[in-house]
Tab-separated table of C-alpha atoms in Angstrom:
chain	number	residue	atom	x	y	z
A	13	MET	CA	-87.694	59.843	24.909
A	14	THR	CA	-89.342	61.472	21.657
A	15	THR	CA	-88.369	65.009	20.879
A	16	PRO	CA	-91.591	66.909	20.428
A	17	LYS	CA	-92.104	68.487	16.860
A	18	THR	CA	-91.364	72.104	16.788
A	19	ASN	CA	-91.992	73.072	13.280
A	20	LYS	CA	-95.444	72.441	11.453
A	21	SER	CA	-95.266	70.252	8.332
A	22	LEU	CA	-96.520	71.451	4.965
A	23	ASP	CA	-98.247	70.018	1.976
A	24	LEU	CA	-97.832	71.724	-1.338
A	25	VAL	CA	-100.654	70.939	-3.668
A	26	HIS	CA	-100.285	71.413	-7.413
A	27	PRO	CA	-103.142	70.911	-9.945
A	28	CYS	CA	-102.213	70.326	-13.475
A	29	TYR	CA	-104.017	69.864	-16.815
A	30	ASN	CA	-102.334	69.216	-20.107
A	31	PRO	CA	-99.091	70.777	-18.824
A	32	HIS	CA	-96.547	72.291	-21.236
A	33	PRO	CA	-93.194	70.243	-22.277
A	34	GLY	CA	-90.662	70.411	-19.480
A	35	TRP	CA	-93.301	71.094	-16.749
A	36	ALA	CA	-91.797	68.561	-14.426
A	37	GLU	CA	-88.143	69.892	-14.622
A	38	ASP	CA	-89.740	73.438	-14.089
A	39	LEU	CA	-91.723	72.125	-10.861
A	40	ILE	CA	-88.454	70.395	-9.501
A	41	ARG	CA	-86.691	73.920	-9.921
A	42	HIS	CA	-89.577	75.842	-8.234
A	43	TYR	CA	-89.595	73.250	-5.559
A	44	THR	CA	-85.949	73.549	-4.898
A	45	LEU	CA	-85.929	77.400	-4.974
A	46	PHE	CA	-88.906	77.265	-2.194
A	47	MET	CA	-87.192	74.850	-0.196
A	48	SER	CA	-84.048	76.925	0.001
A	49	ARG	CA	-85.730	79.109	2.550
A	50	ILE	CA	-87.600	76.528	4.472
A	51	PRO	CA	-86.083	75.173	7.692
A	52	SER	CA	-84.452	71.757	7.042
A	53	ASP	CA	-86.145	69.972	9.758
A	54	VAL	CA	-89.671	70.982	8.095
A	55	GLU	CA	-91.264	68.059	6.294
A	56	VAL	CA	-92.680	69.205	2.934
A	57	HIS	CA	-94.917	66.859	1.029
A	58	VAL	CA	-95.608	67.639	-2.584
A	59	TYR	CA	-98.869	66.546	-4.169
A	60	VAL	CA	-99.442	66.814	-7.990
A	61	VAL	CA	-102.977	66.109	-8.972
A	62	ASP	CA	-103.430	65.511	-12.801
A	63	ASP	CA	-106.875	66.677	-13.565
A	64	GLY	CA	-107.470	64.149	-16.488
A	65	SER	CA	-105.049	65.373	-18.753
A	66	LYS	CA	-105.122	64.221	-22.417
A	67	HIS	CA	-101.457	65.031	-23.117
A	68	GLY	CA	-98.386	66.439	-21.496
A	69	VAL	CA	-98.117	63.999	-18.454
A	70	HIS	CA	-95.726	61.008	-19.054
A	71	SER	CA	-94.272	58.220	-16.792
A	72	GLU	CA	-90.752	59.933	-17.018
A	73	ASP	CA	-92.101	63.066	-15.604
A	74	ILE	CA	-93.323	61.233	-12.511
A	75	ALA	CA	-90.201	59.362	-12.168
A	76	ALA	CA	-88.093	62.520	-12.084
A	77	LEU	CA	-90.432	64.073	-9.641
A	78	GLN	CA	-90.079	61.117	-7.425
A	79	GLN	CA	-86.374	61.089	-7.632
A	80	ALA	CA	-85.998	64.859	-6.904
A	81	ILE	CA	-88.659	65.259	-4.282
A	82	PRO	CA	-88.188	63.220	-1.096
A	83	TYR	CA	-91.864	63.407	-0.017
A	84	PHE	CA	-93.933	63.300	-3.248
A	85	THR	CA	-97.566	61.945	-4.241
A	86	PHE	CA	-98.854	61.760	-7.653
A	87	ILE	CA	-102.715	61.641	-7.924
A	88	PRO	CA	-103.999	60.922	-11.323
A	89	LEU	CA	-107.510	61.311	-12.115
A	90	SER	CA	-109.326	59.361	-14.856
A	91	GLN	CA	-111.499	62.124	-15.971
A	92	ASN	CA	-111.455	65.951	-15.674
A	93	LEU	CA	-113.114	67.283	-12.576
A	94	GLY	CA	-112.396	70.794	-12.783
A	95	LYS	CA	-109.833	72.647	-10.757
A	96	GLY	CA	-111.976	72.887	-7.720
A	97	GLY	CA	-112.813	69.174	-7.840
A	98	ALA	CA	-109.423	68.091	-8.348
A	99	LEU	CA	-107.914	70.194	-5.612
A	100	ARG	CA	-110.648	68.796	-3.154
A	101	HIS	CA	-109.804	65.220	-4.171
A	102	ALA	CA	-105.912	65.918	-3.416
A	103	ILE	CA	-106.439	67.906	-0.374
A	104	ARG	CA	-108.552	65.449	1.367
A	105	GLN	CA	-105.337	63.304	1.232
A	106	CYS	CA	-103.052	65.696	2.831
A	107	GLN	CA	-101.806	64.874	6.361
A	108	GLY	CA	-99.553	68.071	6.968
A	109	ASP	CA	-100.273	70.595	9.498
A	110	LEU	CA	-100.345	73.430	6.776
A	111	VAL	CA	-101.458	73.312	3.240
A	112	ILE	CA	-100.555	75.698	0.365
A	113	TYR	CA	-101.897	75.213	-3.219
A	114	THR	CA	-100.783	76.945	-6.455
A	115	ASP	CA	-100.592	75.830	-10.094
A	116	ALA	CA	-97.814	73.423	-11.141
A	117	ASP	CA	-96.045	76.247	-12.871
A	118	TYR	CA	-95.673	78.489	-9.907
A	119	PRO	CA	-97.395	81.537	-11.502
A	120	TYR	CA	-96.577	83.845	-8.649
A	121	ARG	CA	-93.032	85.235	-7.379
A	122	MET	CA	-91.528	82.761	-4.774
A	123	GLU	CA	-91.253	85.571	-2.328
A	124	ASN	CA	-95.179	85.508	-2.202
A	125	ALA	CA	-95.047	81.688	-1.191
A	126	TRP	CA	-92.426	82.336	1.197
A	127	GLU	CA	-94.631	85.061	2.899
A	128	MET	CA	-97.604	82.794	3.009
A	129	TYR	CA	-95.849	79.957	4.516
A	130	ARG	CA	-94.174	82.346	7.172
A	131	ARG	CA	-97.652	83.483	8.238
A	132	LEU	CA	-99.129	80.162	8.679
A	133	GLU	CA	-96.174	78.672	10.468
A	134	GLN	CA	-96.115	81.532	12.902
A	135	GLY	CA	-99.863	81.013	13.450
A	136	GLN	CA	-100.818	84.515	12.462
A	137	ALA	CA	-103.723	83.430	10.477
A	138	ASP	CA	-105.961	80.115	9.749
A	139	VAL	CA	-106.285	81.224	5.977
A	140	VAL	CA	-103.796	83.225	3.895
A	141	VAL	CA	-105.050	84.468	0.704
A	142	GLY	CA	-102.979	85.936	-2.186
A	143	VAL	CA	-104.510	89.145	-3.741
A	144	ARG	CA	-103.363	90.254	-7.145
A	145	ASP	CA	-101.899	93.749	-7.614
A	146	GLU	CA	-102.882	96.196	-10.486
A	147	GLN	CA	-99.822	94.750	-12.671
A	148	TYR	CA	-101.558	91.574	-12.871
A	149	TYR	CA	-104.666	92.737	-14.553
A	150	ASP	CA	-102.535	94.737	-17.102
A	151	GLN	CA	-101.254	91.487	-18.368
A	152	LEU	CA	-104.462	89.661	-18.840
A	153	PRO	CA	-106.167	89.000	-22.239
A	154	PHE	CA	-109.067	91.150	-22.914
A	155	ARG	CA	-111.802	88.687	-21.797
A	156	ARG	CA	-110.011	87.547	-18.701
A	157	LYS	CA	-109.355	91.065	-17.572
A	158	ILE	CA	-113.116	92.073	-18.234
A	159	PHE	CA	-114.183	88.746	-16.294
A	160	SER	CA	-111.819	89.253	-13.280
A	161	LEU	CA	-112.622	92.920	-12.812
A	162	SER	CA	-116.325	92.209	-13.091
A	163	LEU	CA	-116.264	89.594	-10.614
A	164	LYS	CA	-114.436	91.946	-8.167
A	165	LEU	CA	-117.234	94.410	-8.737
A	166	MET	CA	-119.946	91.892	-8.131
A	167	ASN	CA	-118.467	90.751	-4.913
A	168	TYR	CA	-118.498	94.336	-3.789
A	169	LEU	CA	-122.366	94.419	-4.708
A	170	PHE	CA	-123.586	90.991	-3.576
A	171	PHE	CA	-120.965	90.071	-0.852
A	172	PRO	CA	-120.279	93.298	0.852
A	173	SER	CA	-119.037	91.395	4.036
A	174	LEU	CA	-116.552	89.205	1.956
A	175	LYS	CA	-113.245	90.119	3.516
A	176	VAL	CA	-111.195	89.755	0.213
A	177	LYS	CA	-112.962	90.905	-2.879
A	178	ASP	CA	-110.199	89.595	-5.142
A	179	THR	CA	-111.156	85.727	-4.622
A	180	GLN	CA	-109.532	84.190	-7.771
A	181	SER	CA	-105.853	84.303	-6.889
A	182	GLY	CA	-104.406	80.869	-7.489
A	183	LEU	CA	-102.122	81.034	-4.379
A	184	LYS	CA	-103.843	80.373	-1.023
A	185	GLY	CA	-102.718	78.332	2.314
A	186	PHE	CA	-104.332	77.383	5.421
A	187	ASN	CA	-104.216	75.261	8.553
A	188	ALA	CA	-106.586	72.392	9.747
A	189	LYS	CA	-109.412	74.785	10.441
A	190	GLY	CA	-109.066	76.234	6.798
A	191	LYS	CA	-108.838	72.741	5.268
A	192	GLU	CA	-111.990	71.641	6.971
A	193	LEU	CA	-113.843	74.701	5.343
A	194	PHE	CA	-112.164	74.269	1.981
A	195	LEU	CA	-113.360	70.628	1.875
A	196	LYS	CA	-116.934	71.878	2.330
A	197	THR	CA	-116.773	73.608	-1.108
A	198	THR	CA	-118.842	71.911	-3.873
A	199	ILE	CA	-118.088	74.033	-6.894
A	200	SER	CA	-115.759	72.047	-9.488
A	201	ALA	CA	-114.802	75.038	-11.797
A	202	PHE	CA	-112.694	78.194	-10.855
A	203	LEU	CA	-115.285	79.844	-8.694
A	204	PHE	CA	-114.428	77.348	-5.938
A	205	ASP	CA	-111.976	79.809	-4.739
A	206	MET	CA	-114.946	82.475	-4.267
A	207	GLU	CA	-116.947	79.788	-2.463
A	208	PHE	CA	-114.191	78.884	-0.059
A	209	LEU	CA	-113.708	82.612	0.866
A	210	VAL	CA	-117.414	83.201	1.229
A	211	LEU	CA	-117.399	80.258	3.748
A	212	VAL	CA	-114.338	81.701	5.474
A	213	SER	CA	-115.861	84.946	6.130
A	214	LYS	CA	-118.981	83.488	7.647
A	215	GLN	CA	-116.846	81.965	10.519
A	216	LYS	CA	-116.050	84.355	13.491
A	217	ASP	CA	-113.498	81.925	14.812
A	218	ILE	CA	-111.516	81.842	11.422
A	219	GLN	CA	-108.593	84.331	11.332
A	220	MET	CA	-107.777	85.223	7.640
A	221	GLU	CA	-105.223	87.571	6.173
A	222	TRP	CA	-104.257	88.454	2.669
A	223	ILE	CA	-100.972	89.327	1.063
A	224	TYR	CA	-100.400	91.164	-2.350
A	225	VAL	CA	-98.974	88.597	-5.059
A	226	GLN	CA	-97.001	89.375	-8.136
A	227	VAL	CA	-96.906	87.162	-11.373
A	228	ARG	CA	-93.426	86.095	-12.190
A	229	GLU	CA	-91.811	86.769	-15.312
A	230	GLY	CA	-92.369	84.301	-18.230
A	231	ILE	CA	-96.037	83.562	-17.415
A	232	HIS	CA	-98.490	83.784	-20.403
A	233	PHE	CA	-102.186	83.829	-19.716
A	234	SER	CA	-104.809	81.965	-21.931
A	235	THR	CA	-107.905	83.704	-22.951
A	236	MET	CA	-111.270	82.669	-21.531
A	237	LYS	CA	-113.640	80.916	-23.643
A	238	PRO	CA	-117.322	82.083	-23.780
A	239	LYS	CA	-118.536	78.922	-22.534
A	240	THR	CA	-116.298	79.205	-19.507
A	241	ILE	CA	-117.573	82.736	-18.529
A	242	LEU	CA	-120.920	81.406	-18.891
A	243	THR	CA	-120.147	78.548	-16.599
A	244	GLU	CA	-118.681	80.862	-13.976
A	245	LEU	CA	-121.545	83.211	-14.170
A	246	PHE	CA	-123.801	80.222	-13.255
A	247	ASN	CA	-121.513	79.302	-10.542
A	248	PHE	CA	-121.739	82.710	-9.068
A	249	VAL	CA	-125.559	82.796	-9.381
A	250	SER	CA	-125.666	79.275	-7.627
A	251	ILE	CA	-123.587	80.587	-4.652
A	252	LEU	CA	-126.381	83.212	-4.182
A	253	ILE	CA	-129.245	80.789	-4.571
A	254	ARG	CA	-127.950	78.468	-2.294
A	255	GLY	CA	-128.027	80.968	0.506
A	256	VAL	CA	-124.190	81.117	1.112
A	257	PHE	CA	-124.440	84.631	2.782
A	258	PHE	CA	-123.104	85.794	5.859
A	259	LYS	CA	-124.417	88.197	8.561
């Protein structure tokens, strides 16, 4: 007689693009720390999706990850899709009960990931969203800080019913209901996060919670190029034009 499964399986999805030297060893260290507080009978499958990197991803890196992580899948993309496109490509392949995604360098404190898993595993929410605290913005380069704060302001003005105005935290998790909505997003660049939360906020049967997240020590932020800012502004407008509003 088969013993029924009591703990939900979890998929960790990590996008990467032109990662720093030693990224695989760092990911193994972060994974090992994360697993230290996860029940031993929970199956945790790690997906790394390489978004068309031109450098930094080597066969030795993948071999090390396969050796260290019992359930591991590497998804190489032949061309750069953008973070949203890469994540959708990977999450379509996920089979776990729960999904948490964050960058391969684990930019947030591990306590944040543990809390996100706890809330999802206990069924407290269908979607759990990280919200960045004020210290996060103090660490950003000028352009990124202005863009991030401006985006929050625009969310207040144009999406007043949006349950979370800080849409761009790179730590989010969901169950099967949340996954179904995530895969309905279309934006390939960074505003896929906002598009996802707009879709979530439209659904009365989706329970969403948020947690404060803090950047871990040693994380350095790159500046935003003017072209990237223009692309994201275009994506914001495209969400409005496509009528992704909620009543």
